[in-house]
Amino acid sequence: MAETDQALPPSDQLAAMNLTDTVEKHAFSDRVLIRSIVGRPDGGAGLAGQRVRAGGWVKTGREQGKGTFAFLELNDGSCPANLQVIVDAGLAVLSKLVATGTCVVVDGILKVPPEGTRQKIELRVEKVVSVGEVDPAKYPIPKTKLTLEFLRDHLHLRARTNTIAAIARIRNALAFATHSFFQEHNFLYVHTPILTTSDCEGAGEMFQVTTLISESEKLEKELIKNPPPSEVDIEAARQVVSERGEAVKQLKAAKASKSEITASVAELNKAKENLSKLEERSKLKSGIPKKDGKIDYTQDFFARQAFLTVSGQLQVETYACAVSNVYTFGPTFRAEHSHTSRHLAEFWMVEPEIAFADLQVWLAS
């Protein structure tokens, strides 16, 4: 997977952009999206002279002019293309800015670069607002060819690569198009459960969801730390209850004061509570709870077996019989033990259901 230097948004996005002389700020920030600068048909040249705040992560950086200034290729994820940023040494320690992965926020003026350069616009920095430093020796995503297997070991940073970012944009566009199509045709979006107790039409092997294993491991550790009471401990607790009960009887027979009897009854209740806890704790056993030789799912979170859904069809059909045209679009899961490109453990699936459907009408349309 090679990281490209520059890329432009699709032509339909370029055509839709409003070519004004004023750069548009982000809706929830003082910064300007890099896409709104370099994504214009003129490459941003029409914005020359504008003062902007830009923020992003350094794709590449290099010091020039014997350390008097530095070039940064800045990307904020709003588009594949980078914004070239020029920082003078008097504004910041350049060695802290040029490392790939460094997060920077800068204020500056957009200027047209000299002829012969591939950039249409660049940012001359007037102020370095903030810097999130990166240790170049430890940062694992260089601007080199990286395999997808390598990126799986660095999940928190892989979205900074062009490939994974492009996949995210494609998925976003496809999801938006899916919802747009159904909404334009008067379908209702239904959220079906991810956790379910049903196997929809035997659609495939299911991932089971259970708390029995974690609870069993937790109990096992707790019993090792605090072993259950022995029969001797329980018998001693019973003896205390008997003694406390006899003491109450004697006080009542002797017509003792109300405060004395109340105090004695409180001690008796406390002894009974302690006995109850000991008896309950003595019944605890490590391991998965079983009944009649089978796993006792009544002790599980849902009091029965539960799974990750393989389909929302059963639930969405019930909505179709109430509100007519419906669809669900969400994650589904398959537990087939096959690690190939044709067998995904998790994928998103569109499932529409139509009441009173007329096939001829749909074919005609």
CSV table of C-alpha atoms in Angstrom, one decimal:
chain,number,residue,atom,x,y,z
A,1,MET,CA,0.0,0.0,0.0
A,2,ALA,CA,1.7,3.2,-1.1
A,3,GLU,CA,0.9,6.5,0.3
A,4,THR,CA,0.3,9.1,-2.4
A,5,ASP,CA,1.4,12.7,-2.2
A,6,GLN,CA,-1.7,14.4,-3.5
A,7,ALA,CA,-5.2,13.5,-4.5
A,8,LEU,CA,-8.3,15.5,-5.4
A,9,PRO,CA,-11.9,14.9,-4.4
A,10,PRO,CA,-14.3,13.4,-7.0
A,11,SER,CA,-15.4,15.7,-9.8
A,12,ASP,CA,-19.0,15.9,-8.6
A,13,GLN,CA,-17.8,17.2,-5.2
A,14,LEU,CA,-15.6,19.8,-7.0
A,15,ALA,CA,-18.4,21.0,-9.1
A,16,ALA,CA,-20.7,21.4,-6.1
A,17,MET,CA,-18.2,23.6,-4.2
A,18,ASN,CA,-19.0,27.2,-4.0
A,19,LEU,CA,-16.1,29.2,-5.5
A,20,THR,CA,-16.0,32.3,-3.3
A,21,ASP,CA,-13.1,34.4,-2.2
A,22,THR,CA,-13.8,33.7,1.5
A,23,VAL,CA,-12.6,30.5,3.0
A,24,GLU,CA,-15.3,28.6,5.0
A,25,LYS,CA,-14.6,27.7,8.6
A,26,HIS,CA,-15.5,24.4,10.2
A,27,ALA,CA,-19.0,24.4,11.7
A,28,PHE,CA,-17.7,23.6,15.2
A,29,SER,CA,-14.2,25.0,15.2
A,30,ASP,CA,-12.1,28.1,14.4
A,31,ARG,CA,-10.1,26.0,12.0
A,32,VAL,CA,-10.7,25.6,8.3
A,33,LEU,CA,-11.1,22.2,6.7
A,34,ILE,CA,-8.2,21.5,4.3
A,35,ARG,CA,-10.7,20.1,1.8
A,36,SER,CA,-12.3,23.5,1.6
A,37,ILE,CA,-9.0,24.9,0.5
A,38,VAL,CA,-7.2,22.4,-1.8
A,39,GLY,CA,-10.5,20.7,-2.9
A,40,ARG,CA,-11.6,23.7,-5.0
A,41,PRO,CA,-11.3,23.4,-8.8
A,42,ASP,CA,-8.7,26.1,-8.7
A,43,GLY,CA,-6.7,24.2,-6.0
A,44,GLY,CA,-7.2,27.0,-3.5
A,45,ALA,CA,-5.4,29.7,-5.5
A,46,GLY,CA,-8.5,31.9,-5.4
A,47,LEU,CA,-8.2,32.1,-1.6
A,48,ALA,CA,-4.7,33.7,-1.6
A,49,GLY,CA,-4.4,36.4,1.0
A,50,GLN,CA,-6.9,34.8,3.4
A,51,ARG,CA,-5.9,34.3,7.0
A,52,VAL,CA,-6.9,30.9,8.3
A,53,ARG,CA,-6.3,28.5,11.1
A,54,ALA,CA,-5.5,24.9,10.0
A,55,GLY,CA,-5.0,21.8,12.1
A,56,GLY,CA,-4.0,18.3,11.3
A,57,TRP,CA,-1.3,15.6,11.3
A,58,VAL,CA,2.0,15.9,9.5
A,59,LYS,CA,2.3,13.4,6.7
A,60,THR,CA,5.9,14.5,5.9
A,61,GLY,CA,8.1,17.3,7.1
A,62,ARG,CA,11.5,18.5,6.3
A,63,GLU,CA,13.8,21.4,7.4
A,64,GLN,CA,15.2,23.6,4.7
A,65,GLY,CA,17.5,26.6,4.4
A,66,LYS,CA,19.9,25.2,6.9
A,67,GLY,CA,17.2,25.0,9.5
A,68,THR,CA,15.7,28.4,9.0
A,69,PHE,CA,12.3,27.1,8.0
A,70,ALA,CA,10.4,23.8,7.4
A,71,PHE,CA,7.9,22.4,5.0
A,72,LEU,CA,5.0,20.4,6.4
A,73,GLU,CA,2.5,18.3,4.4
A,74,LEU,CA,-0.5,18.7,6.7
A,75,ASN,CA,-3.6,16.5,6.5
A,76,ASP,CA,-6.7,16.8,8.7
A,77,GLY,CA,-8.6,13.8,7.2
A,78,SER,CA,-11.2,15.9,5.4
A,79,CYS,CA,-9.8,14.8,2.1
A,80,PRO,CA,-6.9,12.8,0.7
A,81,ALA,CA,-5.0,15.8,-0.3
A,82,ASN,CA,-2.5,17.6,1.9
A,83,LEU,CA,-1.9,21.3,2.5
A,84,GLN,CA,1.7,22.5,2.3
A,85,VAL,CA,2.6,24.6,5.4
A,86,ILE,CA,5.8,26.7,5.7
A,87,VAL,CA,7.0,27.4,9.3
A,88,ASP,CA,9.9,29.8,10.1
A,89,ALA,CA,12.4,28.7,12.8
A,90,GLY,CA,11.5,31.8,14.8
A,91,LEU,CA,8.0,30.5,15.4
A,92,ALA,CA,8.7,27.1,16.9
A,93,VAL,CA,11.4,24.4,17.3
A,94,LEU,CA,11.3,22.9,13.9
A,95,SER,CA,12.6,19.5,15.0
A,96,LYS,CA,9.4,19.0,17.0
A,97,LEU,CA,7.2,19.8,14.0
A,98,VAL,CA,8.7,17.8,11.1
A,99,ALA,CA,8.2,14.2,12.5
A,100,THR,CA,5.5,12.2,10.7
A,101,GLY,CA,2.4,12.0,12.8
A,102,THR,CA,2.9,15.2,14.7
A,103,CYS,CA,-0.4,17.0,15.4
A,104,VAL,CA,-0.2,20.8,14.8
A,105,VAL,CA,-2.6,23.7,14.8
A,106,VAL,CA,-1.3,26.9,13.1
A,107,ASP,CA,-2.5,30.3,12.0
A,108,GLY,CA,-1.3,31.8,8.8
A,109,ILE,CA,-1.9,33.4,5.4
A,110,LEU,CA,-2.7,31.5,2.3
A,111,LYS,CA,-0.3,32.4,-0.5
A,112,VAL,CA,0.3,31.2,-4.1
A,113,PRO,CA,3.7,29.4,-4.3
A,114,PRO,CA,6.3,30.1,-6.9
A,115,GLU,CA,5.7,28.9,-10.5
A,116,GLY,CA,6.9,25.3,-11.2
A,117,THR,CA,5.7,23.8,-8.0
A,118,ARG,CA,2.9,21.3,-7.9
A,119,GLN,CA,1.0,23.1,-5.2
A,120,LYS,CA,-1.7,25.7,-6.1
A,121,ILE,CA,-1.7,27.2,-2.6
A,122,GLU,CA,0.4,27.0,0.6
A,123,LEU,CA,0.0,28.3,4.1
A,124,ARG,CA,2.7,30.7,5.5
A,125,VAL,CA,2.5,30.3,9.2
A,126,GLU,CA,2.3,33.4,11.5
A,127,LYS,CA,1.7,31.5,14.7
A,128,VAL,CA,2.0,28.0,15.9
A,129,VAL,CA,-1.0,27.5,18.2
A,130,SER,CA,-0.3,24.0,19.5
A,131,VAL,CA,1.9,21.0,18.9
A,132,GLY,CA,1.3,17.3,19.8
A,133,GLU,CA,4.8,15.9,19.6
A,134,VAL,CA,5.6,12.4,18.3
A,135,ASP,CA,8.7,10.3,19.0
A,136,PRO,CA,10.0,9.5,15.4
A,137,ALA,CA,11.7,6.4,16.7
A,138,LYS,CA,8.4,4.9,18.0
A,139,TYR,CA,5.8,6.2,15.6
A,140,PRO,CA,4.9,3.1,13.6
A,141,ILE,CA,3.2,4.6,10.5
A,142,PRO,CA,5.9,6.0,8.2
A,143,LYS,CA,5.3,7.2,4.6
A,144,THR,CA,6.3,3.9,3.1
A,145,LYS,CA,4.5,0.8,1.6
A,146,LEU,CA,2.6,-0.9,4.5
A,147,THR,CA,0.7,-4.2,4.4
A,148,LEU,CA,-2.8,-4.5,5.8
A,149,GLU,CA,-1.4,-7.2,8.2
A,150,PHE,CA,1.0,-4.7,9.6
A,151,LEU,CA,-1.7,-2.1,10.1
A,152,ARG,CA,-3.8,-4.6,12.1
A,153,ASP,CA,-1.2,-4.4,14.8
A,154,HIS,CA,-1.6,-0.6,15.0
A,155,LEU,CA,-5.4,-0.2,14.8
A,156,HIS,CA,-5.5,3.1,16.6
A,157,LEU,CA,-3.3,4.7,13.9
A,158,ARG,CA,-4.2,2.9,10.7
A,159,ALA,CA,-6.9,5.5,9.8
A,160,ARG,CA,-4.1,7.9,9.1
A,161,THR,CA,-3.1,6.0,6.1
A,162,ASN,CA,-4.5,6.8,2.7
A,163,THR,CA,-5.9,3.3,2.2
A,164,ILE,CA,-7.9,3.0,5.4
A,165,ALA,CA,-9.1,6.6,5.2
A,166,ALA,CA,-10.2,6.0,1.6
A,167,ILE,CA,-12.1,2.9,2.7
A,168,ALA,CA,-13.8,4.9,5.5
A,169,ARG,CA,-14.9,7.5,3.0
A,170,ILE,CA,-16.2,4.9,0.6
A,171,ARG,CA,-18.2,3.2,3.3
A,172,ASN,CA,-19.6,6.5,4.4
A,173,ALA,CA,-20.7,7.3,0.8
A,174,LEU,CA,-22.3,3.8,0.4
A,175,ALA,CA,-24.1,4.0,3.7
A,176,PHE,CA,-25.4,7.5,2.9
A,177,ALA,CA,-26.6,6.4,-0.6
A,178,THR,CA,-28.3,3.4,1.0
A,179,HIS,CA,-30.3,5.5,3.4
A,180,SER,CA,-31.0,8.1,0.8
A,181,PHE,CA,-32.5,5.6,-1.6
A,182,PHE,CA,-34.8,4.1,1.0
A,183,GLN,CA,-35.8,7.4,2.5
A,184,GLU,CA,-36.6,8.8,-1.0
A,185,HIS,CA,-38.9,5.8,-1.5
A,186,ASN,CA,-40.8,6.3,1.8
A,187,PHE,CA,-39.2,3.4,3.7
A,188,LEU,CA,-38.9,3.6,7.5
A,189,TYR,CA,-35.5,2.8,9.0
A,190,VAL,CA,-35.9,0.2,11.8
A,191,HIS,CA,-33.3,-0.6,14.3
A,192,THR,CA,-33.3,-4.3,15.0
A,193,PRO,CA,-31.5,-5.8,18.0
A,194,ILE,CA,-27.9,-7.0,17.8
A,195,LEU,CA,-28.4,-9.3,20.7
A,196,THR,CA,-31.1,-11.9,20.1
A,197,THR,CA,-32.3,-15.3,21.4
A,198,SER,CA,-33.4,-16.5,18.0
A,199,ASP,CA,-31.6,-18.1,15.1
A,200,CYS,CA,-33.2,-16.4,12.1
A,201,GLU,CA,-34.1,-19.2,9.7
A,202,GLY,CA,-31.0,-21.1,10.6
A,203,ALA,CA,-29.0,-18.6,8.6
A,204,GLY,CA,-25.6,-19.7,9.9
A,205,GLU,CA,-23.4,-20.4,12.9
A,206,MET,CA,-23.9,-17.9,15.7
A,207,PHE,CA,-21.7,-16.2,18.2
A,208,GLN,CA,-23.0,-16.9,21.6
A,209,VAL,CA,-23.2,-14.0,24.1
A,210,THR,CA,-23.0,-15.1,27.8
A,211,THR,CA,-21.8,-13.8,31.2
A,212,LEU,CA,-21.6,-17.4,32.6
A,213,ILE,CA,-17.9,-17.7,31.8
A,214,SER,CA,-16.8,-14.4,33.2
A,215,GLU,CA,-19.0,-14.8,36.3
A,216,SER,CA,-17.5,-18.3,36.8
A,217,GLU,CA,-14.0,-17.0,36.6
A,218,LYS,CA,-14.8,-14.2,38.9
A,219,LEU,CA,-16.3,-16.6,41.4
A,220,GLU,CA,-13.4,-19.0,41.2
A,221,LYS,CA,-10.9,-16.2,42.0
A,222,GLU,CA,-13.1,-15.0,44.9
A,223,LEU,CA,-13.4,-18.5,46.4
A,224,ILE,CA,-9.6,-19.0,46.2
A,225,LYS,CA,-9.1,-15.7,48.0
A,226,ASN,CA,-12.0,-16.3,50.5
A,227,PRO,CA,-12.7,-20.0,50.7
A,228,PRO,CA,-16.3,-21.1,51.5
A,229,PRO,CA,-17.2,-21.9,55.2
A,230,SER,CA,-16.8,-25.4,56.4
A,231,GLU,CA,-19.5,-27.5,58.1
A,232,VAL,CA,-17.8,-26.7,61.4
A,233,ASP,CA,-18.2,-23.0,60.8
A,234,ILE,CA,-21.8,-23.4,59.9
A,235,GLU,CA,-22.5,-25.5,63.0
A,236,ALA,CA,-20.8,-22.9,65.2
A,237,ALA,CA,-23.0,-20.2,63.7
A,238,ARG,CA,-26.1,-22.4,64.4
A,239,GLN,CA,-25.0,-22.7,68.0
A,240,VAL,CA,-24.7,-18.9,68.3
A,241,VAL,CA,-28.2,-18.5,67.0
A,242,SER,CA,-29.5,-21.1,69.5
A,243,GLU,CA,-27.7,-19.3,72.4
A,244,ARG,CA,-29.0,-15.9,71.3
A,245,GLY,CA,-32.5,-17.3,71.1
A,246,GLU,CA,-32.3,-18.8,74.5
A,247,ALA,CA,-31.1,-15.5,75.9
A,248,VAL,CA,-34.1,-13.8,74.5
A,249,LYS,CA,-36.5,-16.4,76.0
A,250,GLN,CA,-34.9,-16.0,79.5
A,251,LEU,CA,-35.1,-12.2,79.4
A,252,LYS,CA,-38.8,-12.4,78.4
A,253,ALA,CA,-39.5,-14.9,81.2
A,254,ALA,CA,-37.7,-12.7,83.7
A,255,LYS,CA,-39.8,-9.7,82.5
A,256,ALA,CA,-36.6,-7.7,81.8
A,257,SER,CA,-36.8,-4.1,80.6
A,258,LYS,CA,-37.8,-3.4,77.0
A,259,SER,CA,-34.4,-2.0,76.1
A,260,GLU,CA,-32.7,-5.2,77.3
A,261,ILE,CA,-35.0,-7.4,75.3
A,262,THR,CA,-34.7,-5.2,72.2
A,263,ALA,CA,-30.9,-5.4,72.4
A,264,SER,CA,-31.0,-9.1,72.8
A,265,VAL,CA,-33.4,-9.6,69.9
A,266,ALA,CA,-31.0,-7.4,67.7
A,267,GLU,CA,-28.2,-9.8,68.6
A,268,LEU,CA,-30.3,-12.8,67.7
A,269,ASN,CA,-31.2,-11.3,64.3
A,270,LYS,CA,-27.6,-10.5,63.6
A,271,ALA,CA,-26.7,-14.1,64.4
A,272,LYS,CA,-29.4,-15.4,62.1
A,273,GLU,CA,-28.3,-13.1,59.3
A,274,ASN,CA,-24.7,-14.3,59.7
A,275,LEU,CA,-25.9,-18.0,59.6
A,276,SER,CA,-27.9,-17.3,56.5
A,277,LYS,CA,-24.9,-15.8,54.7
A,278,LEU,CA,-22.7,-18.7,55.7
A,279,GLU,CA,-25.2,-21.3,54.5
A,280,GLU,CA,-25.6,-19.4,51.2
A,281,ARG,CA,-21.9,-19.1,50.7
A,282,SER,CA,-21.4,-22.8,51.4
A,283,LYS,CA,-23.5,-23.6,48.3
A,284,LEU,CA,-21.2,-21.7,46.0
A,285,LYS,CA,-19.2,-23.8,43.5
A,286,SER,CA,-16.7,-22.8,40.9
A,287,GLY,CA,-17.3,-23.7,37.2
A,288,ILE,CA,-20.2,-23.2,34.8
A,289,PRO,CA,-23.5,-23.7,36.6
A,290,LYS,CA,-25.3,-26.9,35.5
A,291,LYS,CA,-28.7,-28.5,36.0
A,292,ASP,CA,-29.4,-32.1,35.1
A,293,GLY,CA,-26.0,-32.4,33.5
A,294,LYS,CA,-26.6,-29.4,31.1
A,295,ILE,CA,-25.5,-25.8,31.3
A,296,ASP,CA,-28.1,-23.9,33.4
A,297,TYR,CA,-28.8,-20.9,31.3
A,298,THR,CA,-31.4,-19.6,33.8
A,299,GLN,CA,-28.3,-18.3,35.6
A,300,ASP,CA,-27.2,-16.4,32.5
A,301,PHE,CA,-27.8,-12.6,31.9
A,302,PHE,CA,-30.9,-13.1,29.9
A,303,ALA,CA,-32.0,-16.3,31.7
A,304,ARG,CA,-31.6,-18.1,28.4
A,305,GLN,CA,-29.2,-18.5,25.5
A,306,ALA,CA,-28.4,-15.4,23.6
A,307,PHE,CA,-26.4,-14.7,20.4
A,308,LEU,CA,-25.1,-11.9,18.1
A,309,THR,CA,-27.7,-11.6,15.3
A,310,VAL,CA,-27.3,-13.2,11.9
A,311,SER,CA,-30.2,-11.2,10.5
A,312,GLY,CA,-32.7,-8.6,11.4
A,313,GLN,CA,-35.3,-10.1,9.1
A,314,LEU,CA,-37.6,-11.6,11.8
A,315,GLN,CA,-37.9,-8.3,13.6
A,316,VAL,CA,-38.2,-6.1,10.5
A,317,GLU,CA,-41.0,-8.3,9.1
A,318,THR,CA,-43.1,-7.5,12.2
A,319,TYR,CA,-42.7,-3.8,11.4
A,320,ALA,CA,-43.6,-4.3,7.8
A,321,CYS,CA,-46.9,-5.7,9.0
A,322,ALA,CA,-47.6,-2.5,10.9
A,323,VAL,CA,-46.0,0.4,9.0
A,324,SER,CA,-45.7,-1.1,5.5
A,325,ASN,CA,-42.3,-0.3,3.9
A,326,VAL,CA,-39.4,-0.8,6.2
A,327,TYR,CA,-35.7,-1.6,6.1
A,328,THR,CA,-32.9,-2.4,8.4
A,329,PHE,CA,-29.2,-1.6,7.8
A,330,GLY,CA,-26.8,-2.7,10.5
A,331,PRO,CA,-24.1,-5.2,11.6
A,332,THR,CA,-24.7,-9.0,11.4
A,333,PHE,CA,-22.5,-11.8,12.4
A,334,ARG,CA,-21.5,-15.3,11.3
A,335,ALA,CA,-19.4,-17.7,13.3
A,336,GLU,CA,-18.5,-20.1,10.4
A,337,HIS,CA,-14.9,-21.2,11.1
A,338,SER,CA,-13.5,-20.2,7.8
A,339,HIS,CA,-11.0,-17.5,7.4
A,340,THR,CA,-11.4,-16.5,3.8
A,341,SER,CA,-12.4,-13.4,1.9
A,342,ARG,CA,-15.9,-15.0,1.4
A,343,HIS,CA,-16.6,-15.6,5.0
A,344,LEU,CA,-16.8,-12.5,7.3
A,345,ALA,CA,-17.3,-12.7,11.0
A,346,GLU,CA,-19.0,-9.2,10.9
A,347,PHE,CA,-20.6,-7.3,8.0
A,348,TRP,CA,-23.4,-4.8,7.4
A,349,MET,CA,-26.5,-6.0,5.6
A,350,VAL,CA,-29.5,-4.2,4.0
A,351,GLU,CA,-32.8,-6.0,4.6
A,352,PRO,CA,-36.0,-4.3,3.2
A,353,GLU,CA,-39.5,-5.6,3.7
A,354,ILE,CA,-42.6,-4.4,1.8
A,355,ALA,CA,-46.2,-4.9,2.7
A,356,PHE,CA,-48.7,-5.0,-0.3
A,357,ALA,CA,-45.9,-5.3,-2.7
A,358,ASP,CA,-46.6,-5.3,-6.5
A,359,LEU,CA,-43.8,-6.9,-8.4
A,360,GLN,CA,-45.0,-5.5,-11.7
A,361,VAL,CA,-44.9,-2.0,-10.4
A,362,TRP,CA,-41.3,-2.4,-9.3
A,363,LEU,CA,-40.3,-4.0,-12.5
A,364,ALA,CA,-41.8,-1.2,-14.5
A,365,SER,CA,-40.0,1.5,-12.4
